[in-house]
Amino acid sequence: MWFFDAVASGFRQPTDPGHLQWFRIIFATVLTARFTLAFGQGGWARLAPGSLSAHLAELRFGPARARLLISVYQPVLIVRTAAALALALGLLPRFALVVVLAGAAMELLYLKSPNAVRYTLLTGTALLLAQDLGHGLVIEHGLSTANTWAQCLLVLITTDIYWNSAWQKLRSDQFRSGLYLAQWVHTYGQVRDRLPYRRQFAVPAFVHRHAGNLTERDVRLWRFVAACVIAAEIALPPALLIEQTMPYAVVAGIGMHAAFTCLKPRQLITFSGLTLGTYLAFAA
């Protein structure tokens, strides 16, 4: 496989720079969507004077640093969104990427669970190490060592994400039993009409009808789903690296992430979008 040849050669194995250029466009498109959504649902006024978020920032950073964060918060929202769009269009891509990463890193200062931000910074840094990000929307195919190191990093990042996730699920008795997924879907079905932001959930109606209760049959069904998810997360990285199995792995990965995103559309748009984008790095 090309990946092991690249590692053995000290990353001097030529690869197609177009793969990372495509990932740059996908990365920027996902971040443009994420940053645009951050304006809504109270995001624009998150750190408004007198708000709970502003008060928590003062307790965490002190009055002076909190005032600095509050003063730059809204301008940064605008600048980083423009930079993400510029990165997608290939306008000064390296400079735009640095601005995007800085804008995403700001979320570490106030989000309670910034896992998506850490993943963004991780994949964005790997992209930053690529020597040929391309220009505009033109994808340049060929053979070059310019992006080999960055491409291998993305493969390692995605493999680690999948295998670590599978390991955590294997260690969870509640997930392996199917009870976690059954409880999630059942609880959502009970409270969805009372949620302030209903678009944060998109579980299909037929799932509620046929697997939305906590009967023994439902739990058994979700136990099977849990086993399939764990098996897929373990198998996907090697399957994506093998040319013959890659098309099937891509289809399976898209299906799995589509199901994930139905559970948490807003929260998982970044994770699912970027992870699917990294599939391009697995191609030789």
Short mmCIF file of C-alpha atoms in Angstrom, two decimals:
data_model
loop_
_atom_site.label_atom_id
_atom_site.label_comp_id
_atom_site.label_asym_id
_atom_site.label_seq_id
_atom_site.Cartn_x
_atom_site.Cartn_y
_atom_site.Cartn_z
CA MET A 1 0.00 0.00 0.00
CA TRP A 2 1.19 3.51 -0.81
CA PHE A 3 0.94 4.64 2.83
CA PHE A 4 3.54 2.16 4.08
CA ASP A 5 5.76 2.87 1.08
CA ALA A 6 5.57 6.58 1.91
CA VAL A 7 6.51 5.98 5.55
CA ALA A 8 9.36 3.62 4.60
CA SER A 9 10.76 6.16 2.12
CA GLY A 10 10.76 8.99 4.65
CA PHE A 11 7.70 10.56 2.98
CA ARG A 12 9.50 10.87 -0.35
CA GLN A 13 6.90 8.66 -2.06
CA PRO A 14 5.09 10.77 -4.70
CA THR A 15 1.35 11.23 -4.23
CA ASP A 16 -1.34 13.13 -6.08
CA PRO A 17 -1.44 16.71 -4.67
CA GLY A 18 -5.01 17.00 -5.93
CA HIS A 19 -6.23 14.88 -3.01
CA LEU A 20 -5.19 17.50 -0.47
CA GLN A 21 -6.46 20.30 -2.68
CA TRP A 22 -9.88 18.67 -2.71
CA PHE A 23 -9.68 18.28 1.06
CA ARG A 24 -8.86 21.98 1.37
CA ILE A 25 -12.09 22.82 -0.44
CA ILE A 26 -14.15 20.39 1.67
CA PHE A 27 -12.48 21.54 4.91
CA ALA A 28 -13.23 25.18 4.09
CA THR A 29 -16.81 24.44 3.02
CA VAL A 30 -17.54 22.60 6.27
CA LEU A 31 -16.00 25.41 8.32
CA THR A 32 -17.93 28.03 6.35
CA ALA A 33 -21.14 26.20 7.26
CA ARG A 34 -20.08 25.85 10.89
CA PHE A 35 -19.09 29.51 11.21
CA THR A 36 -22.30 30.65 9.50
CA LEU A 37 -24.43 28.57 11.86
CA ALA A 38 -22.57 30.14 14.79
CA PHE A 39 -24.37 33.42 14.09
CA GLY A 40 -27.74 31.86 14.89
CA GLN A 41 -29.43 30.48 18.02
CA GLY A 42 -28.00 33.23 20.18
CA GLY A 43 -24.44 32.82 18.93
CA TRP A 44 -24.06 36.43 17.81
CA ALA A 45 -25.00 37.68 21.29
CA ARG A 46 -23.23 34.90 23.20
CA LEU A 47 -20.82 37.26 24.99
CA ALA A 48 -23.10 40.27 25.23
CA PRO A 49 -22.51 42.37 28.37
CA GLY A 50 -24.54 40.98 31.26
CA SER A 51 -24.97 37.54 29.70
CA LEU A 52 -24.15 34.33 31.52
CA SER A 53 -21.35 33.56 29.05
CA ALA A 54 -19.78 36.96 29.67
CA HIS A 55 -20.00 36.39 33.42
CA LEU A 56 -18.37 32.96 33.12
CA ALA A 57 -15.62 34.47 30.96
CA GLU A 58 -14.90 37.04 33.68
CA LEU A 59 -14.68 34.31 36.31
CA ARG A 60 -12.38 32.22 34.14
CA PHE A 61 -10.05 34.84 32.66
CA GLY A 62 -10.47 37.89 34.87
CA PRO A 63 -12.21 41.19 33.98
CA ALA A 64 -9.47 42.58 31.70
CA ARG A 65 -9.06 39.47 29.51
CA ALA A 66 -12.80 38.89 29.46
CA ARG A 67 -13.38 42.42 28.15
CA LEU A 68 -10.80 41.77 25.42
CA LEU A 69 -12.55 38.54 24.41
CA ILE A 70 -15.95 40.25 24.40
CA SER A 71 -14.66 43.13 22.28
CA VAL A 72 -13.15 40.90 19.57
CA TYR A 73 -15.80 38.16 19.61
CA GLN A 74 -18.22 39.51 17.00
CA PRO A 75 -15.53 40.88 14.62
CA VAL A 76 -13.78 37.49 14.73
CA LEU A 77 -17.04 35.74 13.82
CA ILE A 78 -17.22 37.83 10.65
CA VAL A 79 -13.53 37.63 9.74
CA ARG A 80 -13.24 33.87 10.19
CA THR A 81 -16.35 33.21 8.08
CA ALA A 82 -14.94 35.37 5.27
CA ALA A 83 -11.59 33.58 5.60
CA ALA A 84 -13.25 30.15 5.38
CA LEU A 85 -15.06 31.20 2.21
CA ALA A 86 -11.79 32.55 0.77
CA LEU A 87 -10.07 29.25 1.61
CA ALA A 88 -12.79 27.31 -0.20
CA LEU A 89 -12.35 29.53 -3.25
CA GLY A 90 -8.55 29.20 -3.09
CA LEU A 91 -7.85 32.90 -2.47
CA LEU A 92 -4.55 33.22 -0.56
CA PRO A 93 -5.21 29.73 0.80
CA ARG A 94 -2.37 29.50 3.33
CA PHE A 95 -3.11 32.89 4.89
CA ALA A 96 -6.84 32.15 4.88
CA LEU A 97 -6.20 28.79 6.55
CA VAL A 98 -4.22 30.42 9.37
CA VAL A 99 -7.07 32.89 9.97
CA VAL A 100 -9.62 30.07 9.93
CA LEU A 101 -7.64 28.05 12.49
CA ALA A 102 -7.23 31.09 14.73
CA GLY A 103 -10.96 31.82 14.49
CA ALA A 104 -11.83 28.22 15.32
CA ALA A 105 -9.39 28.21 18.25
CA MET A 106 -11.32 31.12 19.80
CA GLU A 107 -14.14 28.67 20.53
CA LEU A 108 -11.88 26.87 23.00
CA LEU A 109 -12.32 29.89 25.28
CA TYR A 110 -16.07 29.47 25.79
CA LEU A 111 -17.44 26.15 24.52
CA LYS A 112 -18.17 23.55 27.20
CA SER A 113 -17.34 20.58 24.96
CA PRO A 114 -14.91 21.75 22.25
CA ASN A 115 -14.10 18.33 20.76
CA ALA A 116 -15.13 19.50 17.29
CA VAL A 117 -12.78 22.48 17.64
CA ARG A 118 -9.85 20.24 18.59
CA TYR A 119 -10.58 17.99 15.60
CA THR A 120 -10.77 21.05 13.35
CA LEU A 121 -7.41 22.30 14.60
CA LEU A 122 -5.86 18.86 14.21
CA THR A 123 -6.96 18.31 10.61
CA GLY A 124 -6.37 21.97 9.75
CA THR A 125 -2.79 21.81 11.03
CA ALA A 126 -2.16 18.73 8.89
CA LEU A 127 -3.53 20.65 5.91
CA LEU A 128 -1.32 23.61 6.79
CA LEU A 129 1.73 21.33 6.46
CA ALA A 130 0.85 20.59 2.84
CA GLN A 131 3.16 22.45 0.46
CA ASP A 132 0.71 22.58 -2.43
CA LEU A 133 -2.77 23.76 -1.41
CA GLY A 134 -3.60 24.82 -4.96
CA HIS A 135 -5.13 28.09 -6.11
CA GLY A 136 -8.70 28.88 -6.95
CA LEU A 137 -11.02 25.99 -7.67
CA VAL A 138 -8.57 24.30 -10.03
CA ILE A 139 -7.40 20.84 -8.91
CA GLU A 140 -3.93 19.90 -10.14
CA HIS A 141 -3.41 16.16 -10.56
CA GLY A 142 -0.05 14.49 -11.02
CA LEU A 143 2.74 13.04 -8.90
CA SER A 144 4.58 15.09 -6.31
CA THR A 145 6.06 14.77 -2.83
CA ALA A 146 4.73 18.20 -1.83
CA ASN A 147 1.74 16.83 0.08
CA THR A 148 2.90 13.32 1.03
CA TRP A 149 3.67 14.15 4.67
CA ALA A 150 0.38 16.00 5.17
CA GLN A 151 -1.57 13.23 3.46
CA CYS A 152 -0.04 10.58 5.72
CA LEU A 153 -0.88 12.72 8.76
CA LEU A 154 -4.53 12.89 7.75
CA VAL A 155 -4.61 9.10 7.35
CA LEU A 156 -3.15 8.70 10.85
CA ILE A 157 -5.56 11.23 12.36
CA THR A 158 -8.63 9.56 10.87
CA THR A 159 -7.41 6.10 11.85
CA ASP A 160 -6.80 7.25 15.41
CA ILE A 161 -10.24 8.90 15.59
CA TYR A 162 -12.01 5.75 14.39
CA TRP A 163 -10.03 3.24 16.43
CA ASN A 164 -10.13 5.32 19.60
CA SER A 165 -13.90 5.75 19.18
CA ALA A 166 -14.31 1.99 18.68
CA TRP A 167 -12.21 1.31 21.79
CA GLN A 168 -14.34 3.65 23.90
CA LYS A 169 -17.51 1.98 22.65
CA LEU A 170 -16.10 -1.49 23.33
CA ARG A 171 -15.38 -0.44 26.92
CA SER A 172 -18.94 0.85 27.41
CA ASP A 173 -21.31 -1.88 28.59
CA GLN A 174 -24.25 0.46 28.05
CA PHE A 175 -23.34 1.14 24.40
CA ARG A 176 -22.55 -2.49 23.57
CA SER A 177 -25.83 -3.61 25.11
CA GLY A 178 -27.79 -1.30 22.79
CA LEU A 179 -29.37 0.43 25.78
CA TYR A 180 -27.61 3.75 25.17
CA LEU A 181 -28.93 4.12 21.62
CA ALA A 182 -32.37 2.83 22.58
CA GLN A 183 -32.63 5.34 25.43
CA TRP A 184 -31.39 8.18 23.23
CA VAL A 185 -33.97 7.62 20.50
CA HIS A 186 -36.78 6.93 22.96
CA THR A 187 -36.08 10.04 25.05
CA TYR A 188 -35.87 12.24 21.97
CA GLY A 189 -39.20 10.92 20.78
CA GLN A 190 -40.76 11.90 24.10
CA VAL A 191 -39.38 15.44 24.38
CA ARG A 192 -38.75 16.58 20.80
CA ASP A 193 -41.86 18.79 20.68
CA ARG A 194 -40.64 20.68 23.76
CA LEU A 195 -37.11 21.34 22.57
CA PRO A 196 -36.23 24.97 21.78
CA TYR A 197 -34.09 24.05 18.77
CA ARG A 198 -35.77 21.08 17.10
CA ARG A 199 -33.48 21.20 14.08
CA GLN A 200 -30.68 19.91 16.28
CA PHE A 201 -32.23 16.46 15.92
CA ALA A 202 -33.29 14.68 12.73
CA VAL A 203 -34.07 11.09 13.64
CA PRO A 204 -36.42 9.78 10.90
CA ALA A 205 -40.03 9.15 11.89
CA PHE A 206 -39.92 5.48 10.81
CA VAL A 207 -37.10 4.89 13.32
CA HIS A 208 -39.33 6.22 16.10
CA ARG A 209 -42.19 4.03 14.96
CA HIS A 210 -40.24 0.79 14.67
CA ALA A 211 -37.40 1.21 17.20
CA GLY A 212 -38.38 4.11 19.42
CA ASN A 213 -39.39 2.24 22.55
CA LEU A 214 -37.49 0.39 25.24
CA THR A 215 -38.86 -3.09 24.64
CA GLU A 216 -36.55 -6.09 24.59
CA ARG A 217 -36.90 -6.22 20.81
CA ASP A 218 -35.86 -2.56 20.44
CA VAL A 219 -32.85 -2.96 22.70
CA ARG A 220 -31.82 -6.09 20.79
CA LEU A 221 -32.08 -4.19 17.51
CA TRP A 222 -29.94 -1.33 18.83
CA ARG A 223 -27.45 -3.88 20.18
CA PHE A 224 -27.00 -5.10 16.62
CA VAL A 225 -26.60 -1.50 15.39
CA ALA A 226 -23.99 -0.83 18.10
CA ALA A 227 -22.01 -3.91 17.05
CA CYS A 228 -22.13 -2.79 13.41
CA VAL A 229 -20.86 0.69 14.32
CA ILE A 230 -17.93 -0.72 16.31
CA ALA A 231 -17.04 -3.15 13.52
CA ALA A 232 -17.25 -0.38 10.91
CA GLU A 233 -15.01 1.98 12.87
CA ILE A 234 -12.38 -0.76 13.21
CA ALA A 235 -12.56 -1.89 9.58
CA LEU A 236 -12.88 1.43 7.76
CA PRO A 237 -9.24 2.72 7.95
CA PRO A 238 -7.59 -0.39 6.45
CA ALA A 239 -10.45 -0.81 3.97
CA LEU A 240 -10.00 2.79 2.80
CA LEU A 241 -6.30 2.17 2.16
CA ILE A 242 -6.90 -0.88 -0.03
CA GLU A 243 -7.77 0.14 -3.58
CA GLN A 244 -10.12 -2.79 -4.17
CA THR A 245 -12.19 -2.19 -1.02
CA MET A 246 -12.06 1.61 -0.91
CA PRO A 247 -15.33 2.24 -2.88
CA TYR A 248 -17.28 -0.01 -0.50
CA ALA A 249 -15.63 1.59 2.53
CA VAL A 250 -16.55 5.06 1.30
CA VAL A 251 -20.21 4.07 0.88
CA ALA A 252 -20.24 2.45 4.34
CA GLY A 253 -18.58 5.50 5.90
CA ILE A 254 -21.04 7.90 4.30
CA GLY A 255 -23.96 5.81 5.56
CA MET A 256 -22.54 5.61 9.08
CA HIS A 257 -21.88 9.34 9.32
CA ALA A 258 -25.31 10.14 7.89
CA ALA A 259 -26.81 8.12 10.74
CA PHE A 260 -24.56 9.86 13.28
CA THR A 261 -25.56 13.26 11.96
CA CYS A 262 -29.27 12.44 12.29
CA LEU A 263 -28.72 12.14 16.05
CA LYS A 264 -26.95 15.50 16.34
CA PRO A 265 -27.02 17.50 13.08
CA ARG A 266 -25.51 20.76 14.36
CA GLN A 267 -23.04 19.16 16.71
CA LEU A 268 -21.74 16.56 14.25
CA ILE A 269 -21.69 18.56 11.02
CA THR A 270 -18.02 19.37 11.62
CA PHE A 271 -16.93 15.89 12.65
CA SER A 272 -18.82 14.06 9.90
CA GLY A 273 -17.94 16.58 7.19
CA LEU A 274 -14.23 16.67 7.95
CA THR A 275 -13.92 12.93 8.51
CA LEU A 276 -15.58 12.13 5.20
CA GLY A 277 -13.30 14.70 3.59
CA THR A 278 -10.22 12.91 4.92
CA TYR A 279 -11.22 9.84 2.91
CA LEU A 280 -9.55 11.61 -0.01
CA ALA A 281 -6.22 11.30 1.81
CA PHE A 282 -6.49 7.51 1.79
CA ALA A 283 -6.32 7.36 -2.01
CA ALA A 284 -2.90 6.72 -3.51
#
